[in-house]
Amino acid sequence: QVQLVESGGGLGQAGGSLRLSCAASGRAGGAYGMGWFRQAPGKERGFVAGISWIGDSPYYADSVEGRFTISRDNAKNTIYLEMSSLKHDDTALYSCSVGWTIGPKGPYDYWGQGTQVTVSS
């Protein structure tokens, strides 16, 4: 069983920055990496970024490419999402997940409860 705990969300200003963390405990056999997803009110959950545990190039959604940076600390079983140049459209509940890929289609399994990011205009 894998448990994921996100943290670091909150209120950010447009053009500002926030940093999210996702700490994983337990083992997911064969997992390749982890990903960040987000869900805005009234919208479906969407892929944000993915990263492998072995050093492959990260994968980003077009909407965040160049603004967000995903990174990992293997020793701490933790991934991060550095969010900069925030936009109002980045407002969402951000969740992390364990992936057997790092692309947007997955598969992904095990989800945290999420951390809310709200960007004020």
PDB file of C-alpha atoms in Angstrom, residues 16-57:
ATOM      1  CA  GLY A  16       4.089  34.769  -8.156  1.00  0.00           C
ATOM      2  CA  SER A  17       5.395  31.383  -7.101  1.00  0.00           C
ATOM      3  CA  LEU A  18       4.433  28.429  -4.947  1.00  0.00           C
ATOM      4  CA  ARG A  19       6.130  25.135  -4.171  1.00  0.00           C
ATOM      5  CA  LEU A  20       4.247  21.903  -3.647  1.00  0.00           C
ATOM      6  CA  SER A  21       5.574  18.720  -2.078  1.00  0.00           C
ATOM      7  CA  CYS A  22       4.370  15.133  -2.216  1.00  0.00           C
ATOM      8  CA  ALA A  23       5.784  12.611   0.220  1.00  0.00           C
ATOM      9  CA  ALA A  24       5.281   8.923  -0.526  1.00  0.00           C
ATOM     10  CA  SER A  25       5.416   6.044   1.907  1.00  0.00           C
ATOM     11  CA  GLY A  26       5.104   2.357   1.190  1.00  0.00           C
ATOM     12  CA  ARG A  27       6.057   0.571  -1.982  1.00  0.00           C
ATOM     13  CA  ALA A  28       4.353   0.305  -5.342  1.00  0.00           C
ATOM     14  CA  GLY A  29       6.037  -2.544  -7.127  1.00  0.00           C
ATOM     15  CA  GLY A  30       7.224  -1.694 -10.586  1.00  0.00           C
ATOM     16  CA  ALA A  31       6.290   1.963 -10.392  1.00  0.00           C
ATOM     17  CA  TYR A  32       8.246   4.100 -12.821  1.00  0.00           C
ATOM     18  CA  GLY A  33       7.738   7.533 -11.346  1.00  0.00           C
ATOM     19  CA  MET A  34       5.192   9.988 -10.081  1.00  0.00           C
ATOM     20  CA  GLY A  35       3.023  12.696 -11.444  1.00  0.00           C
ATOM     21  CA  TRP A  36       1.153  15.836 -10.494  1.00  0.00           C
ATOM     22  CA  PHE A  37      -2.439  16.379 -11.508  1.00  0.00           C
ATOM     23  CA  ARG A  38      -4.923  19.150 -10.880  1.00  0.00           C
ATOM     24  CA  GLN A  39      -8.659  19.581 -10.858  1.00  0.00           C
ATOM     25  CA  ALA A  40     -10.393  22.927 -11.020  1.00  0.00           C
ATOM     26  CA  PRO A  41     -14.019  23.331  -9.949  1.00  0.00           C
ATOM     27  CA  GLY A  42     -16.367  21.978 -12.570  1.00  0.00           C
ATOM     28  CA  LYS A  43     -13.551  20.464 -14.615  1.00  0.00           C
ATOM     29  CA  GLU A  44     -12.019  17.019 -14.981  1.00  0.00           C
ATOM     30  CA  ARG A  45      -8.727  16.177 -13.373  1.00  0.00           C
ATOM     31  CA  GLY A  46      -5.854  16.861 -15.725  1.00  0.00           C
ATOM     32  CA  PHE A  47      -2.204  15.954 -15.966  1.00  0.00           C
ATOM     33  CA  VAL A  48       0.334  18.592 -14.969  1.00  0.00           C
ATOM     34  CA  ALA A  49       3.765  16.978 -14.898  1.00  0.00           C
ATOM     35  CA  GLY A  50       5.488  13.626 -14.453  1.00  0.00           C
ATOM     36  CA  ILE A  51       8.943  12.504 -13.411  1.00  0.00           C
ATOM     37  CA  SER A  52      10.651   9.133 -13.252  1.00  0.00           C
ATOM     38  CA  TRP A  53      12.764   7.803 -10.436  1.00  0.00           C
ATOM     39  CA  ILE A  54      15.637   6.987 -12.766  1.00  0.00           C
ATOM     40  CA  GLY A  55      16.400  10.380 -14.259  1.00  0.00           C
ATOM     41  CA  ASP A  56      14.467  10.520 -17.517  1.00  0.00           C
ATOM     42  CA  SER A  57      13.469  13.951 -18.722  1.00  0.00           C
TER      43      SER A  57
END
